[in-house]
Amino acid sequence: MSPHVGVLALQGDTREHLAALRDAGAEVSTVRRLTELNTVDALVIPGGESTAMSHLLRELELLEPLRARLAAGMPCYGSCAGMILLATEINDAGVPGREALPLRGIDMTVRRNAFGRQVDSFEGDLDFVGLDEPVHAVFIRAPWVERVGPDVEVLARAAGHPVAVRQGRMLATSFHPEVTGDRRIHKLFVDSLE
Ligand code: GLN
């Protein structure tokens, strides 16, 4: 049976992830409320704006339940804003009271808008551990990873910084594979669920 993967659909590029996950062989649905979160085997947190998503998670009383599911081992893949939220610690998290809130799925420190300070958006081909051909990576006001814990594997780097990491069945990328039509990273995640 295909794994049932939810896509957090509060804000951001939900539709692209739903399509990518379907192509990768998952059964998919959107998650906007607790009853929906409770029905999925795994979750994708899309790109968008991590501060806005954090605010909505709190407003909708999803923040602590989601932290609890991640602490209990629910597999999760976060891209860009999703990577930021999956961290244990966020640098440049934003204005206090409206800041990005860590969900603590992956033992890492990320810096929000890290590349954005140099150049807002850029693309490049990256070597990716476990994939034979490079990945064409699209970065949009992207974070990078500044610290990883001992159980975190770095899968790709850009400008010397980790931009794709895995810890058990938690995966995060600074870039947006959902927008390129390359389904290998979604497939890596979906295949890990079986
Ligand atoms: N800069 C955004 C944030 O802080 C992330 C950008 C993105 O997801 N493309 O959440």
PDB file of C-alpha atoms and ligand atoms in Angstrom:
ATOM      1  CA  MET A   1       0.000   0.000   0.000  1.00  0.00           C
ATOM      2  CA  SER A   2       1.246   3.523  -0.781  1.00  0.00           C
ATOM      3  CA  PRO A   3       2.234   5.632   2.230  1.00  0.00           C
ATOM      4  CA  HIS A   4      -0.170   8.459   3.051  1.00  0.00           C
ATOM      5  CA  VAL A   5       1.776  11.714   3.010  1.00  0.00           C
ATOM      6  CA  GLY A   6       0.266  15.017   4.108  1.00  0.00           C
ATOM      7  CA  VAL A   7       1.399  18.407   2.899  1.00  0.00           C
ATOM      8  CA  LEU A   8       1.113  21.219   5.421  1.00  0.00           C
ATOM      9  CA  ALA A   9      -1.166  23.631   3.565  1.00  0.00           C
ATOM     10  CA  LEU A  10      -1.241  26.793   5.647  1.00  0.00           C
ATOM     11  CA  GLN A  11       0.834  28.863   3.242  1.00  0.00           C
ATOM     12  CA  GLY A  12       3.428  28.310   0.521  1.00  0.00           C
ATOM     13  CA  ASP A  13       3.841  26.065  -2.505  1.00  0.00           C
ATOM     14  CA  THR A  14       1.591  23.217  -1.398  1.00  0.00           C
ATOM     15  CA  ARG A  15       0.298  22.269  -4.849  1.00  0.00           C
ATOM     16  CA  GLU A  16       3.732  21.558  -6.315  1.00  0.00           C
ATOM     17  CA  HIS A  17       4.566  19.179  -3.456  1.00  0.00           C
ATOM     18  CA  LEU A  18       1.248  17.350  -3.796  1.00  0.00           C
ATOM     19  CA  ALA A  19       2.019  16.757  -7.486  1.00  0.00           C
ATOM     20  CA  ALA A  20       5.635  15.719  -6.823  1.00  0.00           C
ATOM     21  CA  LEU A  21       4.600  13.293  -4.074  1.00  0.00           C
ATOM     22  CA  ARG A  22       1.896  11.747  -6.260  1.00  0.00           C
ATOM     23  CA  ASP A  23       4.459  11.246  -9.013  1.00  0.00           C
ATOM     24  CA  ALA A  24       6.750   9.632  -6.436  1.00  0.00           C
ATOM     25  CA  GLY A  25       4.050   7.059  -5.597  1.00  0.00           C
ATOM     26  CA  ALA A  26       2.456   8.442  -2.417  1.00  0.00           C
ATOM     27  CA  GLU A  27      -1.172   8.869  -1.515  1.00  0.00           C
ATOM     28  CA  VAL A  28      -1.469  12.565  -0.642  1.00  0.00           C
ATOM     29  CA  SER A  29      -3.699  15.009   1.191  1.00  0.00           C
ATOM     30  CA  THR A  30      -3.466  18.498   2.621  1.00  0.00           C
ATOM     31  CA  VAL A  31      -3.075  19.193   6.347  1.00  0.00           C
ATOM     32  CA  ARG A  32      -4.661  22.304   7.829  1.00  0.00           C
ATOM     33  CA  ARG A  33      -6.083  20.970  11.075  1.00  0.00           C
ATOM     34  CA  LEU A  34      -5.343  18.476  13.798  1.00  0.00           C
ATOM     35  CA  THR A  35      -7.793  15.832  12.550  1.00  0.00           C
ATOM     36  CA  GLU A  36      -5.949  15.863   9.212  1.00  0.00           C
ATOM     37  CA  LEU A  37      -2.515  15.709  10.842  1.00  0.00           C
ATOM     38  CA  ASN A  38      -3.686  12.670  12.797  1.00  0.00           C
ATOM     39  CA  THR A  39      -4.512  10.709   9.623  1.00  0.00           C
ATOM     40  CA  VAL A  40      -1.164  10.996   7.796  1.00  0.00           C
ATOM     41  CA  ASP A  41       1.864   8.669   8.053  1.00  0.00           C
ATOM     42  CA  ALA A  42       4.332  11.397   7.091  1.00  0.00           C
ATOM     43  CA  LEU A  43       4.369  15.114   6.355  1.00  0.00           C
ATOM     44  CA  VAL A  44       5.919  17.580   3.921  1.00  0.00           C
ATOM     45  CA  ILE A  45       6.409  21.188   4.989  1.00  0.00           C
ATOM     46  CA  PRO A  46       6.633  23.289   1.823  1.00  0.00           C
ATOM     47  CA  GLY A  47       8.533  26.422   0.951  1.00  0.00           C
ATOM     48  CA  GLY A  48       6.898  29.743   1.709  1.00  0.00           C
ATOM     49  CA  GLU A  49       7.487  31.999   4.678  1.00  0.00           C
ATOM     50  CA  SER A  50       8.519  30.293   7.899  1.00  0.00           C
ATOM     51  CA  THR A  51       7.402  33.212  10.097  1.00  0.00           C
ATOM     52  CA  ALA A  52       3.885  33.191   8.573  1.00  0.00           C
ATOM     53  CA  MET A  53       3.640  29.410   8.871  1.00  0.00           C
ATOM     54  CA  SER A  54       4.757  29.571  12.508  1.00  0.00           C
ATOM     55  CA  HIS A  55       2.116  32.181  13.263  1.00  0.00           C
ATOM     56  CA  LEU A  56      -0.602  30.064  11.633  1.00  0.00           C
ATOM     57  CA  LEU A  57       0.584  26.881  13.366  1.00  0.00           C
ATOM     58  CA  ARG A  58       0.172  28.639  16.678  1.00  0.00           C
ATOM     59  CA  GLU A  59      -3.182  30.231  15.793  1.00  0.00           C
ATOM     60  CA  LEU A  60      -4.590  26.895  14.631  1.00  0.00           C
ATOM     61  CA  GLU A  61      -3.226  25.076  17.694  1.00  0.00           C
ATOM     62  CA  LEU A  62      -1.122  22.810  15.538  1.00  0.00           C
ATOM     63  CA  LEU A  63       2.307  23.825  16.819  1.00  0.00           C
ATOM     64  CA  GLU A  64       2.559  21.548  19.860  1.00  0.00           C
ATOM     65  CA  PRO A  65       0.743  18.573  18.258  1.00  0.00           C
ATOM     66  CA  LEU A  66       3.109  18.773  15.289  1.00  0.00           C
ATOM     67  CA  ARG A  67       6.151  18.983  17.573  1.00  0.00           C
ATOM     68  CA  ALA A  68       4.823  15.951  19.425  1.00  0.00           C
ATOM     69  CA  ARG A  69       4.338  13.914  16.230  1.00  0.00           C
ATOM     70  CA  LEU A  70       7.863  14.767  15.089  1.00  0.00           C
ATOM     71  CA  ALA A  71       9.278  13.883  18.504  1.00  0.00           C
ATOM     72  CA  ALA A  72       7.439  10.550  18.220  1.00  0.00           C
ATOM     73  CA  GLY A  73       9.196   9.903  14.901  1.00  0.00           C
ATOM     74  CA  MET A  74       6.720  10.887  12.173  1.00  0.00           C
ATOM     75  CA  PRO A  75       8.856  11.170   8.997  1.00  0.00           C
ATOM     76  CA  CYS A  76       8.951  14.660   7.574  1.00  0.00           C
ATOM     77  CA  TYR A  77      10.493  16.432   4.595  1.00  0.00           C
ATOM     78  CA  GLY A  78      10.906  20.206   4.669  1.00  0.00           C
ATOM     79  CA  SER A  79      11.971  22.371   1.744  1.00  0.00           C
ATOM     80  CA  CYS A  80      13.261  25.898   2.282  1.00  0.00           C
ATOM     81  CA  ALA A  81      10.838  27.429   4.842  1.00  0.00           C
ATOM     82  CA  GLY A  82      10.118  23.782   5.772  1.00  0.00           C
ATOM     83  CA  MET A  83      13.814  23.191   6.440  1.00  0.00           C
ATOM     84  CA  ILE A  84      13.863  26.242   8.705  1.00  0.00           C
ATOM     85  CA  LEU A  85      10.900  24.941  10.707  1.00  0.00           C
ATOM     86  CA  LEU A  86      12.377  21.437  11.043  1.00  0.00           C
ATOM     87  CA  ALA A  87      15.465  22.786  12.825  1.00  0.00           C
ATOM     88  CA  THR A  88      16.161  22.696  16.560  1.00  0.00           C
ATOM     89  CA  GLU A  89      17.519  26.225  16.409  1.00  0.00           C
ATOM     90  CA  ILE A  90      16.950  29.137  13.976  1.00  0.00           C
ATOM     91  CA  ASN A  91      19.330  32.066  13.497  1.00  0.00           C
ATOM     92  CA  ASP A  92      17.823  35.319  12.184  1.00  0.00           C
ATOM     93  CA  ALA A  93      14.402  33.879  13.079  1.00  0.00           C
ATOM     94  CA  GLY A  94      12.676  37.256  12.685  1.00  0.00           C
ATOM     95  CA  VAL A  95      10.990  39.850  14.873  1.00  0.00           C
ATOM     96  CA  PRO A  96      10.180  38.547  18.389  1.00  0.00           C
ATOM     97  CA  GLY A  97       6.505  37.641  18.598  1.00  0.00           C
ATOM     98  CA  ARG A  98       6.361  37.008  14.822  1.00  0.00           C
ATOM     99  CA  GLU A  99       9.464  34.838  14.529  1.00  0.00           C
ATOM    100  CA  ALA A 100       9.960  31.434  12.929  1.00  0.00           C
ATOM    101  CA  LEU A 101       9.495  28.722  15.554  1.00  0.00           C
ATOM    102  CA  PRO A 102      11.587  25.532  15.549  1.00  0.00           C
ATOM    103  CA  LEU A 103       9.682  22.226  15.369  1.00  0.00           C
ATOM    104  CA  ARG A 104      12.867  20.339  16.392  1.00  0.00           C
ATOM    105  CA  GLY A 105      12.610  17.462  13.926  1.00  0.00           C
ATOM    106  CA  ILE A 106      16.296  17.550  12.916  1.00  0.00           C
ATOM    107  CA  ASP A 107      19.205  18.302  15.246  1.00  0.00           C
ATOM    108  CA  MET A 108      20.569  21.326  13.379  1.00  0.00           C
ATOM    109  CA  THR A 109      20.899  25.095  13.469  1.00  0.00           C
ATOM    110  CA  VAL A 110      19.770  26.915  10.324  1.00  0.00           C
ATOM    111  CA  ARG A 111      20.187  30.516   9.278  1.00  0.00           C
ATOM    112  CA  ARG A 112      17.083  32.000   7.715  1.00  0.00           C
ATOM    113  CA  ASN A 113      17.535  34.009   4.483  1.00  0.00           C
ATOM    114  CA  ALA A 114      21.255  33.112   4.614  1.00  0.00           C
ATOM    115  CA  PHE A 115      21.865  33.220   0.876  1.00  0.00           C
ATOM    116  CA  GLY A 116      19.297  35.995   0.536  1.00  0.00           C
ATOM    117  CA  ARG A 117      21.675  38.517   2.014  1.00  0.00           C
ATOM    118  CA  GLN A 118      24.092  37.937  -0.869  1.00  0.00           C
ATOM    119  CA  VAL A 119      21.759  37.178  -3.738  1.00  0.00           C
ATOM    120  CA  ASP A 120      18.007  36.641  -3.417  1.00  0.00           C
ATOM    121  CA  SER A 121      17.556  33.689  -5.739  1.00  0.00           C
ATOM    122  CA  PHE A 122      19.884  31.517  -7.763  1.00  0.00           C
ATOM    123  CA  GLU A 123      20.114  28.074  -9.345  1.00  0.00           C
ATOM    124  CA  GLY A 124      22.884  25.546  -9.586  1.00  0.00           C
ATOM    125  CA  ASP A 125      23.691  21.872 -10.134  1.00  0.00           C
ATOM    126  CA  LEU A 126      24.638  20.072  -6.922  1.00  0.00           C
ATOM    127  CA  ASP A 127      26.075  16.654  -6.188  1.00  0.00           C
ATOM    128  CA  PHE A 128      23.646  14.846  -3.914  1.00  0.00           C
ATOM    129  CA  VAL A 129      24.604  11.794  -1.834  1.00  0.00           C
ATOM    130  CA  GLY A 130      22.825   8.697  -3.147  1.00  0.00           C
ATOM    131  CA  LEU A 131      21.888  10.216  -6.534  1.00  0.00           C
ATOM    132  CA  ASP A 132      23.978   9.408  -9.612  1.00  0.00           C
ATOM    133  CA  GLU A 133      23.374  12.655 -11.505  1.00  0.00           C
ATOM    134  CA  PRO A 134      23.538  16.164  -9.972  1.00  0.00           C
ATOM    135  CA  VAL A 135      20.346  17.878  -8.842  1.00  0.00           C
ATOM    136  CA  HIS A 136      19.364  21.180 -10.416  1.00  0.00           C
ATOM    137  CA  ALA A 137      18.666  23.228  -7.297  1.00  0.00           C
ATOM    138  CA  VAL A 138      16.528  26.381  -7.196  1.00  0.00           C
ATOM    139  CA  PHE A 139      17.184  28.606  -4.165  1.00  0.00           C
ATOM    140  CA  ILE A 140      14.688  31.357  -3.243  1.00  0.00           C
ATOM    141  CA  ARG A 141      15.674  33.453  -0.205  1.00  0.00           C
ATOM    142  CA  ALA A 142      17.049  30.196   1.062  1.00  0.00           C
ATOM    143  CA  PRO A 143      18.435  29.148   4.436  1.00  0.00           C
ATOM    144  CA  TRP A 144      21.649  27.240   4.981  1.00  0.00           C
ATOM    145  CA  VAL A 145      22.639  24.912   7.782  1.00  0.00           C
ATOM    146  CA  GLU A 146      25.191  26.207  10.285  1.00  0.00           C
ATOM    147  CA  ARG A 147      25.442  23.255  12.669  1.00  0.00           C
ATOM    148  CA  VAL A 148      24.470  19.610  12.452  1.00  0.00           C
ATOM    149  CA  GLY A 149      24.214  17.121  15.297  1.00  0.00           C
ATOM    150  CA  PRO A 150      26.084  13.788  15.259  1.00  0.00           C
ATOM    151  CA  ASP A 151      23.155  11.850  13.763  1.00  0.00           C
ATOM    152  CA  VAL A 152      22.656  14.220  10.833  1.00  0.00           C
ATOM    153  CA  GLU A 153      24.006  13.300   7.416  1.00  0.00           C
ATOM    154  CA  VAL A 154      24.850  16.122   4.984  1.00  0.00           C
ATOM    155  CA  LEU A 155      23.578  15.175   1.502  1.00  0.00           C
ATOM    156  CA  ALA A 156      24.498  18.303  -0.476  1.00  0.00           C
ATOM    157  CA  ARG A 157      26.352  21.574  -0.087  1.00  0.00           C
ATOM    158  CA  ALA A 158      26.328  24.966  -1.816  1.00  0.00           C
ATOM    159  CA  ALA A 159      29.003  27.620  -1.262  1.00  0.00           C
ATOM    160  CA  GLY A 160      30.468  25.292   1.370  1.00  0.00           C
ATOM    161  CA  HIS A 161      27.282  25.158   3.456  1.00  0.00           C
ATOM    162  CA  PRO A 162      25.028  22.130   3.944  1.00  0.00           C
ATOM    163  CA  VAL A 163      21.816  22.622   1.946  1.00  0.00           C
ATOM    164  CA  ALA A 164      20.388  19.091   2.146  1.00  0.00           C
ATOM    165  CA  VAL A 165      20.417  16.940   5.279  1.00  0.00           C
ATOM    166  CA  ARG A 166      18.894  13.733   6.601  1.00  0.00           C
ATOM    167  CA  GLN A 167      18.407  12.414  10.105  1.00  0.00           C
ATOM    168  CA  GLY A 168      16.740   9.018  10.094  1.00  0.00           C
ATOM    169  CA  ARG A 169      13.529   9.538   8.116  1.00  0.00           C
ATOM    170  CA  MET A 170      13.632  13.332   8.416  1.00  0.00           C
ATOM    171  CA  LEU A 171      14.840  15.121   5.310  1.00  0.00           C
ATOM    172  CA  ALA A 172      15.368  18.808   4.564  1.00  0.00           C
ATOM    173  CA  THR A 173      16.583  20.840   1.594  1.00  0.00           C
ATOM    174  CA  SER A 174      17.258  24.589   1.335  1.00  0.00           C
ATOM    175  CA  PHE A 175      16.132  24.434  -2.266  1.00  0.00           C
ATOM    176  CA  HIS A 176      12.894  23.550  -4.073  1.00  0.00           C
ATOM    177  CA  PRO A 177      12.929  20.239  -5.995  1.00  0.00           C
ATOM    178  CA  GLU A 178       9.132  20.497  -6.329  1.00  0.00           C
ATOM    179  CA  VAL A 179       9.487  23.243  -8.946  1.00  0.00           C
ATOM    180  CA  THR A 180      11.914  21.542 -11.342  1.00  0.00           C
ATOM    181  CA  GLY A 181      10.021  18.394 -12.365  1.00  0.00           C
ATOM    182  CA  ASP A 182      12.871  16.224 -10.998  1.00  0.00           C
ATOM    183  CA  ARG A 183      11.143  13.772  -8.663  1.00  0.00           C
ATOM    184  CA  ARG A 184      14.234  12.011  -7.293  1.00  0.00           C
ATOM    185  CA  ILE A 185      14.266  13.773  -3.923  1.00  0.00           C
ATOM    186  CA  HIS A 186      10.553  13.236  -3.308  1.00  0.00           C
ATOM    187  CA  LYS A 187      11.082   9.622  -4.330  1.00  0.00           C
ATOM    188  CA  LEU A 188      13.950   9.289  -1.846  1.00  0.00           C
ATOM    189  CA  PHE A 189      11.557  10.461   0.868  1.00  0.00           C
ATOM    190  CA  VAL A 190       8.577   8.352  -0.207  1.00  0.00           C
ATOM    191  CA  ASP A 191      10.726   5.219  -0.673  1.00  0.00           C
ATOM    192  CA  SER A 192      12.117   5.685   2.857  1.00  0.00           C
ATOM    193  CA  LEU A 193       8.571   5.334   4.245  1.00  0.00           C
ATOM    194  CA  GLU A 194       8.062   1.746   3.118  1.00  0.00           C
TER     195      GLU A 194
HETATM  196  N1  GLN B   1      12.906  33.086   3.443  1.00  0.00           N
HETATM  197  C1  GLN B   1      11.788  32.226   3.674  1.00  0.00           C
HETATM  198  C2  GLN B   1      11.560  31.996   5.167  1.00  0.00           C
HETATM  199  O1  GLN B   1      12.183  32.590   5.962  1.00  0.00           O
HETATM  200  C3  GLN B   1      11.964  30.897   2.987  1.00  0.00           C
HETATM  201  C4  GLN B   1      11.888  31.083   1.495  1.00  0.00           C
HETATM  202  C5  GLN B   1      11.301  29.922   0.773  1.00  0.00           C
HETATM  203  O2  GLN B   1      10.693  29.017   1.333  1.00  0.00           O
HETATM  204  N2  GLN B   1      11.440  29.965  -0.532  1.00  0.00           N
HETATM  205  O3  GLN B   1      10.741  31.212   5.530  1.00  0.00           O
END
